[in-house]
PDB file of C-alpha atoms and ligand atoms in Angstrom:
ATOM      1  CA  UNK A   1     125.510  34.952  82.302  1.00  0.00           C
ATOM      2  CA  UNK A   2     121.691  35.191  83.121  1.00  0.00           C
ATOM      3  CA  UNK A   3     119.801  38.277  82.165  1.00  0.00           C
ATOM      4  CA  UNK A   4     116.207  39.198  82.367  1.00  0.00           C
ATOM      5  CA  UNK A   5     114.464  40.958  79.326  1.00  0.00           C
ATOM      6  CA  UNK A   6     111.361  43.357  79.751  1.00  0.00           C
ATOM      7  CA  UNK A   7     109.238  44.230  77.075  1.00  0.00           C
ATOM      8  CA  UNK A   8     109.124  48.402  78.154  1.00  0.00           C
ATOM      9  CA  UNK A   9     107.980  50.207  75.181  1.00  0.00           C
ATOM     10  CA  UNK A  10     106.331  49.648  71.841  1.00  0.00           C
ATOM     11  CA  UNK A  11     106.584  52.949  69.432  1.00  0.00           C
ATOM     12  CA  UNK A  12     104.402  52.153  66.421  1.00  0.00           C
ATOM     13  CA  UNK A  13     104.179  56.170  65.180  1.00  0.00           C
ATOM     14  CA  UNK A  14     107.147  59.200  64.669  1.00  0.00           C
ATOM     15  CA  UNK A  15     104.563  60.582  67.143  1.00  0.00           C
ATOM     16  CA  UNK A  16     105.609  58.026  70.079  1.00  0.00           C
ATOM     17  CA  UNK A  17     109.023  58.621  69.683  1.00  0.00           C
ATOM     18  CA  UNK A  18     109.243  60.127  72.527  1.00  0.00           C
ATOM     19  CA  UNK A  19     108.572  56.897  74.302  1.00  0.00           C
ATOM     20  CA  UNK A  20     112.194  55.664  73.697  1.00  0.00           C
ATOM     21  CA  UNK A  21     114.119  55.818  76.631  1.00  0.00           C
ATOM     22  CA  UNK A  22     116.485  57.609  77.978  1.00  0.00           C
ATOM     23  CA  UNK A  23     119.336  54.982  78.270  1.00  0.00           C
ATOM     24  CA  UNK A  24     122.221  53.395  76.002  1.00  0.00           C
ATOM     25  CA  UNK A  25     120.750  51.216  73.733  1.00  0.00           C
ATOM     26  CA  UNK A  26     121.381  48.886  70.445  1.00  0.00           C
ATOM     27  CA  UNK A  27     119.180  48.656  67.618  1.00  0.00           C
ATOM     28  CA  UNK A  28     118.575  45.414  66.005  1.00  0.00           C
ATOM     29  CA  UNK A  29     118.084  45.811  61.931  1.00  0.00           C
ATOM     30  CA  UNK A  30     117.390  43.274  59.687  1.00  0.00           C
ATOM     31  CA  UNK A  31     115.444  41.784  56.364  1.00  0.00           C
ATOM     32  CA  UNK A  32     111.969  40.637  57.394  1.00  0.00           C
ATOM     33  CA  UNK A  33     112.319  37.232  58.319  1.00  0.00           C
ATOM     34  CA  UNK A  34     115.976  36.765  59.196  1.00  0.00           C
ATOM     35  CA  UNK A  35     115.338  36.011  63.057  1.00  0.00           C
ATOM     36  CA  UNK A  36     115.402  39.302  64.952  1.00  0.00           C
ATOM     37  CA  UNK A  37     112.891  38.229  67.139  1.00  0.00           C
ATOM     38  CA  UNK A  38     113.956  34.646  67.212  1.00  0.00           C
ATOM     39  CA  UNK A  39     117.352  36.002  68.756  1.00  0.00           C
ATOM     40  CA  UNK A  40     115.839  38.182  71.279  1.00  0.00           C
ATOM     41  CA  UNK A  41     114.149  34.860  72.600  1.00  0.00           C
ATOM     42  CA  UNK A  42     117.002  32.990  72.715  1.00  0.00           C
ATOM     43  CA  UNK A  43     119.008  35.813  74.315  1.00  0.00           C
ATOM     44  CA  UNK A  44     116.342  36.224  76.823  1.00  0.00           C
ATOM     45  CA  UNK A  45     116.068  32.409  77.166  1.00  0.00           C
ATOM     46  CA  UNK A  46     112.326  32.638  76.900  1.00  0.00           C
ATOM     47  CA  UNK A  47     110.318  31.637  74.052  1.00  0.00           C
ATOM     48  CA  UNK A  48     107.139  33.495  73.769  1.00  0.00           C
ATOM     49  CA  UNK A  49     108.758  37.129  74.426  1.00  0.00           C
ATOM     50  CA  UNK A  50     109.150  38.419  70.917  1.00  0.00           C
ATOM     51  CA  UNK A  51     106.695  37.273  68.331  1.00  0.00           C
ATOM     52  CA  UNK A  52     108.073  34.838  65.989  1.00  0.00           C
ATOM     53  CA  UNK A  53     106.576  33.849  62.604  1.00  0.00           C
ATOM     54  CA  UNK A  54     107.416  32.034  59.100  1.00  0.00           C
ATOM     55  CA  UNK A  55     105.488  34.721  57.643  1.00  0.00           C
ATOM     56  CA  UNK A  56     107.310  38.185  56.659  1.00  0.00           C
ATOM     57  CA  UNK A  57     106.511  41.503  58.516  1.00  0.00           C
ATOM     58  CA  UNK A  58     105.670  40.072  61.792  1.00  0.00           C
ATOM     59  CA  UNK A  59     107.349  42.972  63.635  1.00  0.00           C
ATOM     60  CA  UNK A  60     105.073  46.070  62.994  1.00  0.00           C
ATOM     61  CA  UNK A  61     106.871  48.094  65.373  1.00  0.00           C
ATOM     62  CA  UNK A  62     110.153  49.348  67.423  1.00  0.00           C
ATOM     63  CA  UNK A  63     109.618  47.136  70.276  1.00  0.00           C
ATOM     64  CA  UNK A  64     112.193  48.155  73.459  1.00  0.00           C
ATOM     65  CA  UNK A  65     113.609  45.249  75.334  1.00  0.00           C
ATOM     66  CA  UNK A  66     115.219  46.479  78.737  1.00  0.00           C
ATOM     67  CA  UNK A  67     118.010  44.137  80.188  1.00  0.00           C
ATOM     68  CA  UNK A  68     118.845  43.610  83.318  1.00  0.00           C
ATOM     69  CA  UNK A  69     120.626  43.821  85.219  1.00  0.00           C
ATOM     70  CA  UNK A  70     123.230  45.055  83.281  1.00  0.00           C
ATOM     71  CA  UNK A  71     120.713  48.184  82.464  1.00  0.00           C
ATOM     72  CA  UNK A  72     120.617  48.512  78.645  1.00  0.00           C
ATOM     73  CA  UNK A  73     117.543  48.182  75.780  1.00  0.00           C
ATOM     74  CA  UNK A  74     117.555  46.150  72.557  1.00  0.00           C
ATOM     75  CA  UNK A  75     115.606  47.774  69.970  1.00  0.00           C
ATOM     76  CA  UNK A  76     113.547  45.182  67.699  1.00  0.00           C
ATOM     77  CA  UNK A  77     113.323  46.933  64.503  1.00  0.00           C
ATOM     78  CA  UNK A  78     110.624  46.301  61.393  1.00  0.00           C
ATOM     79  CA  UNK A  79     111.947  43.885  59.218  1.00  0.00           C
ATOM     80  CA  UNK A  80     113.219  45.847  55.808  1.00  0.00           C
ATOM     81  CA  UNK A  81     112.908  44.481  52.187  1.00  0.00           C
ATOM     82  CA  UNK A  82     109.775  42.389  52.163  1.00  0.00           C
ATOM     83  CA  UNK A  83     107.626  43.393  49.362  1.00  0.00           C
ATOM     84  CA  UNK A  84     103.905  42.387  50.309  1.00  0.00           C
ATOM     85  CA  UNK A  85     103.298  44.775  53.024  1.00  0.00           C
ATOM     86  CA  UNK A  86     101.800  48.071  51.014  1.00  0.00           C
ATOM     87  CA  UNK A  87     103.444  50.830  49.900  1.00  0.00           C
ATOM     88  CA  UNK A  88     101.660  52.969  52.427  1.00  0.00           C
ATOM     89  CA  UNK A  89     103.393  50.802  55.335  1.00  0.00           C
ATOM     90  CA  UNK A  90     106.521  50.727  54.302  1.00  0.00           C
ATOM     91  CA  UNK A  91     106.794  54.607  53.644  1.00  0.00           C
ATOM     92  CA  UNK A  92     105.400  54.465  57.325  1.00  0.00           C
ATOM     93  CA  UNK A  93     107.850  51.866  58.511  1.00  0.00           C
ATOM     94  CA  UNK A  94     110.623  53.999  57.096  1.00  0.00           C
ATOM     95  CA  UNK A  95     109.967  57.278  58.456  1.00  0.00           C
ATOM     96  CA  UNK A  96     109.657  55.616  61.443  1.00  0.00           C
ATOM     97  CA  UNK A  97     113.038  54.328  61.170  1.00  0.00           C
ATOM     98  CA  UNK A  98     114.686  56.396  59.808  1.00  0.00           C
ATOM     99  CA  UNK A  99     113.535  59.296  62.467  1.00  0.00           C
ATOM    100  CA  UNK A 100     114.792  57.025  65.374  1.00  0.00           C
ATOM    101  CA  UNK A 101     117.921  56.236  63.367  1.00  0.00           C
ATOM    102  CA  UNK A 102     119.153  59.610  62.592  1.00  0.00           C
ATOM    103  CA  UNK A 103     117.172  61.471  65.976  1.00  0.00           C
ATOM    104  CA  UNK A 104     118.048  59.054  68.866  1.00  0.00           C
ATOM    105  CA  UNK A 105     121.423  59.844  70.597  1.00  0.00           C
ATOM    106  CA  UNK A 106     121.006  56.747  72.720  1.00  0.00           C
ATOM    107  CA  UNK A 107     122.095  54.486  69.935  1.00  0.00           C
ATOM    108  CA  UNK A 108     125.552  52.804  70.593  1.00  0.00           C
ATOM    109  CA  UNK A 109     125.357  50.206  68.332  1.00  0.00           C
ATOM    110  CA  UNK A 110     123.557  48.219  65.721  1.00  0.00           C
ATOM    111  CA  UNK A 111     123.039  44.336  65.645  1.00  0.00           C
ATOM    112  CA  UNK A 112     122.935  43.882  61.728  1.00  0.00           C
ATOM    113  CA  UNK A 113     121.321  40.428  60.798  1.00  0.00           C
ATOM    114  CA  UNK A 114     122.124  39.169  58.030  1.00  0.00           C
ATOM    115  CA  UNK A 115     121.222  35.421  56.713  1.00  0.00           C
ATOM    116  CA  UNK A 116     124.260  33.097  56.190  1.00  0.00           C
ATOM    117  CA  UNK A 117     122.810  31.211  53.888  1.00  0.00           C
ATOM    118  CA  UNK A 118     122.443  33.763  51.367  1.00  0.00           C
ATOM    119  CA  UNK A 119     124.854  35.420  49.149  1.00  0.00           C
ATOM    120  CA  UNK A 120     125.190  39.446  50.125  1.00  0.00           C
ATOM    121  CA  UNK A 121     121.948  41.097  49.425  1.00  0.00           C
ATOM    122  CA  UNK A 122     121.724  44.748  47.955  1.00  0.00           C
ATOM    123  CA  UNK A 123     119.170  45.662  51.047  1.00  0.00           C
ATOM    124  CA  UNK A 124     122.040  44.307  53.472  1.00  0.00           C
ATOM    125  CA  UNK A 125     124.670  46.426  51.799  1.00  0.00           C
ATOM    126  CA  UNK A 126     123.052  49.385  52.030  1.00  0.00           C
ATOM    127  CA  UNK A 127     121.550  48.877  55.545  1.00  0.00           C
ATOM    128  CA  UNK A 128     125.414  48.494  56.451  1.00  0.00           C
ATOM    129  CA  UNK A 129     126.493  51.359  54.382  1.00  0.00           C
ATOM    130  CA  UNK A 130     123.256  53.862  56.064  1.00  0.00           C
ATOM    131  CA  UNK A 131     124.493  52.958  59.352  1.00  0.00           C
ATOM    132  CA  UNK A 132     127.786  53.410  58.908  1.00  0.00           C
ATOM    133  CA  UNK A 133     127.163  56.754  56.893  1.00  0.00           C
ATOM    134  CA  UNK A 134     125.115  57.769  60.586  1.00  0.00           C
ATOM    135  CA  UNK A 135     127.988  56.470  62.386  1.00  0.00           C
ATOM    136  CA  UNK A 136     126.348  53.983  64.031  1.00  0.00           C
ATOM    137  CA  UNK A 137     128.874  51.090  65.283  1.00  0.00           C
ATOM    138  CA  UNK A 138     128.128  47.493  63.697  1.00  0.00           C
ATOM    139  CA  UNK A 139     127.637  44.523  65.713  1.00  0.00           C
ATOM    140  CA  UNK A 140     127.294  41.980  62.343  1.00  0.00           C
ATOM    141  CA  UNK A 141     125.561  38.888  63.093  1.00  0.00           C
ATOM    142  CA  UNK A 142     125.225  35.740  60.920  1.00  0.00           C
ATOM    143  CA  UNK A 143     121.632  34.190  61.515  1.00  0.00           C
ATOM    144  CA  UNK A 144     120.541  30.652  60.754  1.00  0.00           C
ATOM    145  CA  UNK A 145     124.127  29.173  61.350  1.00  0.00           C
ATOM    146  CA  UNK A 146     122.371  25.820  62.150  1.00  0.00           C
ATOM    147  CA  UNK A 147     121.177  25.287  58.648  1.00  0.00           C
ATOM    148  CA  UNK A 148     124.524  25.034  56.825  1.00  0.00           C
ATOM    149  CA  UNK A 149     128.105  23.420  57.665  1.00  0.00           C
ATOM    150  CA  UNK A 150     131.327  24.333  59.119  1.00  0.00           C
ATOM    151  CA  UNK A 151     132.722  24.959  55.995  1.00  0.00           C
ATOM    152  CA  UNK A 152     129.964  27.563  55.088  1.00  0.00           C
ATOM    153  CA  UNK A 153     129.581  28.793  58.208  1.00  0.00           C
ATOM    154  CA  UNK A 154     133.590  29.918  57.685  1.00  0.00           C
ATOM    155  CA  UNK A 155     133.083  30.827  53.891  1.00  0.00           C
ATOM    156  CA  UNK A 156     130.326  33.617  55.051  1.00  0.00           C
ATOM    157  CA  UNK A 157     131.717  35.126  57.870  1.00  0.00           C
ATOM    158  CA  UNK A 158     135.084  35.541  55.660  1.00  0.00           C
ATOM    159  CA  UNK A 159     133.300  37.196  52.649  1.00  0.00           C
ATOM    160  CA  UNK A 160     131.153  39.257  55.225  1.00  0.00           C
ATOM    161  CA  UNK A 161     134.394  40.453  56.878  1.00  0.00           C
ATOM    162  CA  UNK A 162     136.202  41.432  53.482  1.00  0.00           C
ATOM    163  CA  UNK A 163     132.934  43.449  53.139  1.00  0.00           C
ATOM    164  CA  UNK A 164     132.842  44.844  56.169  1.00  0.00           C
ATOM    165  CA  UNK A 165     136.523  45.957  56.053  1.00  0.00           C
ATOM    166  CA  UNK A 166     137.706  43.829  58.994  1.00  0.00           C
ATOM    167  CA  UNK A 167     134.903  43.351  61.546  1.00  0.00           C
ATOM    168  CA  UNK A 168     134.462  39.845  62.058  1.00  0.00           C
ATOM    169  CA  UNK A 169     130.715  38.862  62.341  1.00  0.00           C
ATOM    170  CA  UNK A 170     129.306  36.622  65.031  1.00  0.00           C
ATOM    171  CA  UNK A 171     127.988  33.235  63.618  1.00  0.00           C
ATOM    172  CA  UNK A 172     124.411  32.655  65.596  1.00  0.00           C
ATOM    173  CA  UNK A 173     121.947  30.633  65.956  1.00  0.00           C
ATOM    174  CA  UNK A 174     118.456  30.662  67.434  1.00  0.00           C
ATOM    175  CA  UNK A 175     117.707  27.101  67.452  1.00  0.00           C
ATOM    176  CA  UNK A 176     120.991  25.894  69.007  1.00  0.00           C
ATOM    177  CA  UNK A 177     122.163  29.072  70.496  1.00  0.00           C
ATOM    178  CA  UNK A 178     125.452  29.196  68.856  1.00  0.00           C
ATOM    179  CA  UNK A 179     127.235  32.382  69.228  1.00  0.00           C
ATOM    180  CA  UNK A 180     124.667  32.755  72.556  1.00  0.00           C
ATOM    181  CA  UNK A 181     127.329  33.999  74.970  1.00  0.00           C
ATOM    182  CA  UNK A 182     129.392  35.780  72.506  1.00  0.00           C
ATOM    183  CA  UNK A 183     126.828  38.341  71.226  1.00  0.00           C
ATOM    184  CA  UNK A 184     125.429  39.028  74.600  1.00  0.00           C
ATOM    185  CA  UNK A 185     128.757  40.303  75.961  1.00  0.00           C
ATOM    186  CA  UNK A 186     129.548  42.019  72.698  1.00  0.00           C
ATOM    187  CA  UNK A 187     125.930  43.316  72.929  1.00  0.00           C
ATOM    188  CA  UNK A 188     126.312  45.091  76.565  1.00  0.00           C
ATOM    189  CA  UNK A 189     130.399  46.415  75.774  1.00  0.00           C
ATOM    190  CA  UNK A 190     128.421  48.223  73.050  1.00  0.00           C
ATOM    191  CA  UNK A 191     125.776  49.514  74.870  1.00  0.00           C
ATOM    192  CA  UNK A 192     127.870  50.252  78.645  1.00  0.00           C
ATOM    193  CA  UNK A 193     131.273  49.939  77.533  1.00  0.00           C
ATOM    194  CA  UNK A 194     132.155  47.020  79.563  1.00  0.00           C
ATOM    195  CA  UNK A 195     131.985  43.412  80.132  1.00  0.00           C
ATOM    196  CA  UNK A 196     128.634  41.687  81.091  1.00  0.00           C
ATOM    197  CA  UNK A 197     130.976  39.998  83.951  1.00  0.00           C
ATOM    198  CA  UNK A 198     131.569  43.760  85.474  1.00  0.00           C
ATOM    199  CA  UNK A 199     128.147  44.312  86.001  1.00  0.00           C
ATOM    200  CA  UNK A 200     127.585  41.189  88.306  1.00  0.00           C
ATOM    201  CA  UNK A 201     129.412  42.923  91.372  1.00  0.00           C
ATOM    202  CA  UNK A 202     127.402  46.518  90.719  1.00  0.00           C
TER     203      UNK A 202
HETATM  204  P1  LIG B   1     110.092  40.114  61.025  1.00  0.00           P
HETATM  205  O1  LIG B   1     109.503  40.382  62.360  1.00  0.00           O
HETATM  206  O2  LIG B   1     109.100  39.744  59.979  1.00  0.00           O
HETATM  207  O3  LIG B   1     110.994  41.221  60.561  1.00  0.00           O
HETATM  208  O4  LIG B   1     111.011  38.788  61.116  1.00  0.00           O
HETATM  209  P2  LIG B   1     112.170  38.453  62.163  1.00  0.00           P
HETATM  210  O5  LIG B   1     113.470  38.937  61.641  1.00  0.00           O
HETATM  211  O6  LIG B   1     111.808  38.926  63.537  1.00  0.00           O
HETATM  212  O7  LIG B   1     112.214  36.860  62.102  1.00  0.00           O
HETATM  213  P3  LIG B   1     111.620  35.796  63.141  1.00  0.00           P
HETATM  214  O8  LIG B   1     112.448  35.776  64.383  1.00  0.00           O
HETATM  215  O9  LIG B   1     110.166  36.007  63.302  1.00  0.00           O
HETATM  216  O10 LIG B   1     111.949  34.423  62.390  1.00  0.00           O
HETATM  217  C1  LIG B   1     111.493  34.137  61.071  1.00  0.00           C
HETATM  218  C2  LIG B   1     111.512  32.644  60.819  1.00  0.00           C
HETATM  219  O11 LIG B   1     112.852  32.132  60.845  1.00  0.00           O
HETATM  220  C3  LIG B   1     110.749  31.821  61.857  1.00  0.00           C
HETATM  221  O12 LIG B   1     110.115  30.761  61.204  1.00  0.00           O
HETATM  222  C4  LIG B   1     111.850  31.302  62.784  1.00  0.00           C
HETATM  223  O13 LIG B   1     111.519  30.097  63.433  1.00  0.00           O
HETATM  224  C5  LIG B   1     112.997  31.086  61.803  1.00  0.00           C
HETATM  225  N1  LIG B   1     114.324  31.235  62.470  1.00  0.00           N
HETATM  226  C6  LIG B   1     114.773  32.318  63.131  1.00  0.00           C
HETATM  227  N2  LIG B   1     116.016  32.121  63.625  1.00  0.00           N
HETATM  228  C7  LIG B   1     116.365  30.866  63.269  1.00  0.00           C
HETATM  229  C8  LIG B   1     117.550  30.053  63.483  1.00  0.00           C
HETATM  230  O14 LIG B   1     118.537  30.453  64.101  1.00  0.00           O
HETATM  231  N3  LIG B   1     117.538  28.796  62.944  1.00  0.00           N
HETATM  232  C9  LIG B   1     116.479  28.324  62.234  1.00  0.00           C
HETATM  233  N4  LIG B   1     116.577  27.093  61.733  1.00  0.00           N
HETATM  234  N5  LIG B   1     115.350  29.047  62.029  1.00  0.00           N
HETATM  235  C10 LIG B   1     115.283  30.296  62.529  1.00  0.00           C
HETATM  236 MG1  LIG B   2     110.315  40.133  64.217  1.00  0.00          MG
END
């Protein structure tokens, strides 16, 4: 499936908000540094669209990602749980979030990163549990597949699954593009309700 990714909107303050657009979209949440940008590039299939870095709190701000042509927006979200950036920004940060989170009735669904090299992490939990407290539906995705085995690969997505009561997370990677095709279509059935095939013939 090919799909072309816009960068439309950037919302840096709860003032901006009102810059989100109107239309279905999914919200990508994840600890700083897990690859939420890295997986919007590799969706997209181009490498420069999303800044990428090895250093923690790259993403500064909700950047909106429109897709077409099936017509939804990904929703790049600050990274949570990285402890350099000052107090000051990450009271910012989370007000900002948390406003879009709980305020935005265009939310269908959240992509919820989560490293799968790493055993659960309290900022993970409670990301899942916040969402699913705002009844926000859970796309969980397992980042960084290429760095371990088979065998772990299988041993994470079972324990996140127990967690998670029975939703089986996607096992991804950015570097090889693992799990490529499968996250895109679950991505757009959460955002339009249907297959990214049904949109071809629109
Ligand atoms: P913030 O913007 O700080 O919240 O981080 P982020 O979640 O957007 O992470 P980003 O995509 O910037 O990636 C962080 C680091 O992880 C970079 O060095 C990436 O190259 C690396 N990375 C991301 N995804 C993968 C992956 O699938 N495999 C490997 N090996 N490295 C990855
Ligand atoms: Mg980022």
């Amino acid at each position: 499936m090919r799909s072309e990714f816009i960068l439309e909107s950037t919302v840096y303050t709860k003032k901006q908000l009102d810059q989100v657009p109107a239309a279905p979209q999914v919200v990508l949440t994840g600890r700083s540094n897990v690859g939420k940008s890295s997986l919007i590039n590799c969706l997209a299939g181009r490498k420069g669209l999303a800044k990428i870095s090895s250093t923690p709190g790259k993403t500064q701000s909700i950047n909106f990602y429109r897709i077409l042509p099936q017509d939804y927006y990904l929703a790049d979200l600050p990274g949570y749980g990285y402890a350099k950036v000052s107090k000051e920004m990450r009271r910012g940060f989370g007000e900002l979030i948390e406003k879009y989170l709980r305020e935005s009735v265009h939310i269908k669904a959240a992509g919820a990163l989560i490293d799968i090299r790493l055993p659960p992490q309290d900022s993970d939990l409670a990301t899942v549990e916040y969402l699913s407290r705002l009844s926000i539906a859970l796309i969980p995705i397992l980042t960084k597949a290429d760095k371990c085995t088979q065998r772990e690969r299988a041993t994470q997505q079972a324990k996140w699954r127990d967690i998670l009561g029975g939703v089986t997370p996607v096992v991804f990677s950015a570097k090889t593009g693992l799990g490529r095709d499968v996250l895109l279509a679950a991505l757009c059935r959460a955002a339009l309700g249907i297959d990214p095939a049904e949109t071809e013939n629109v």
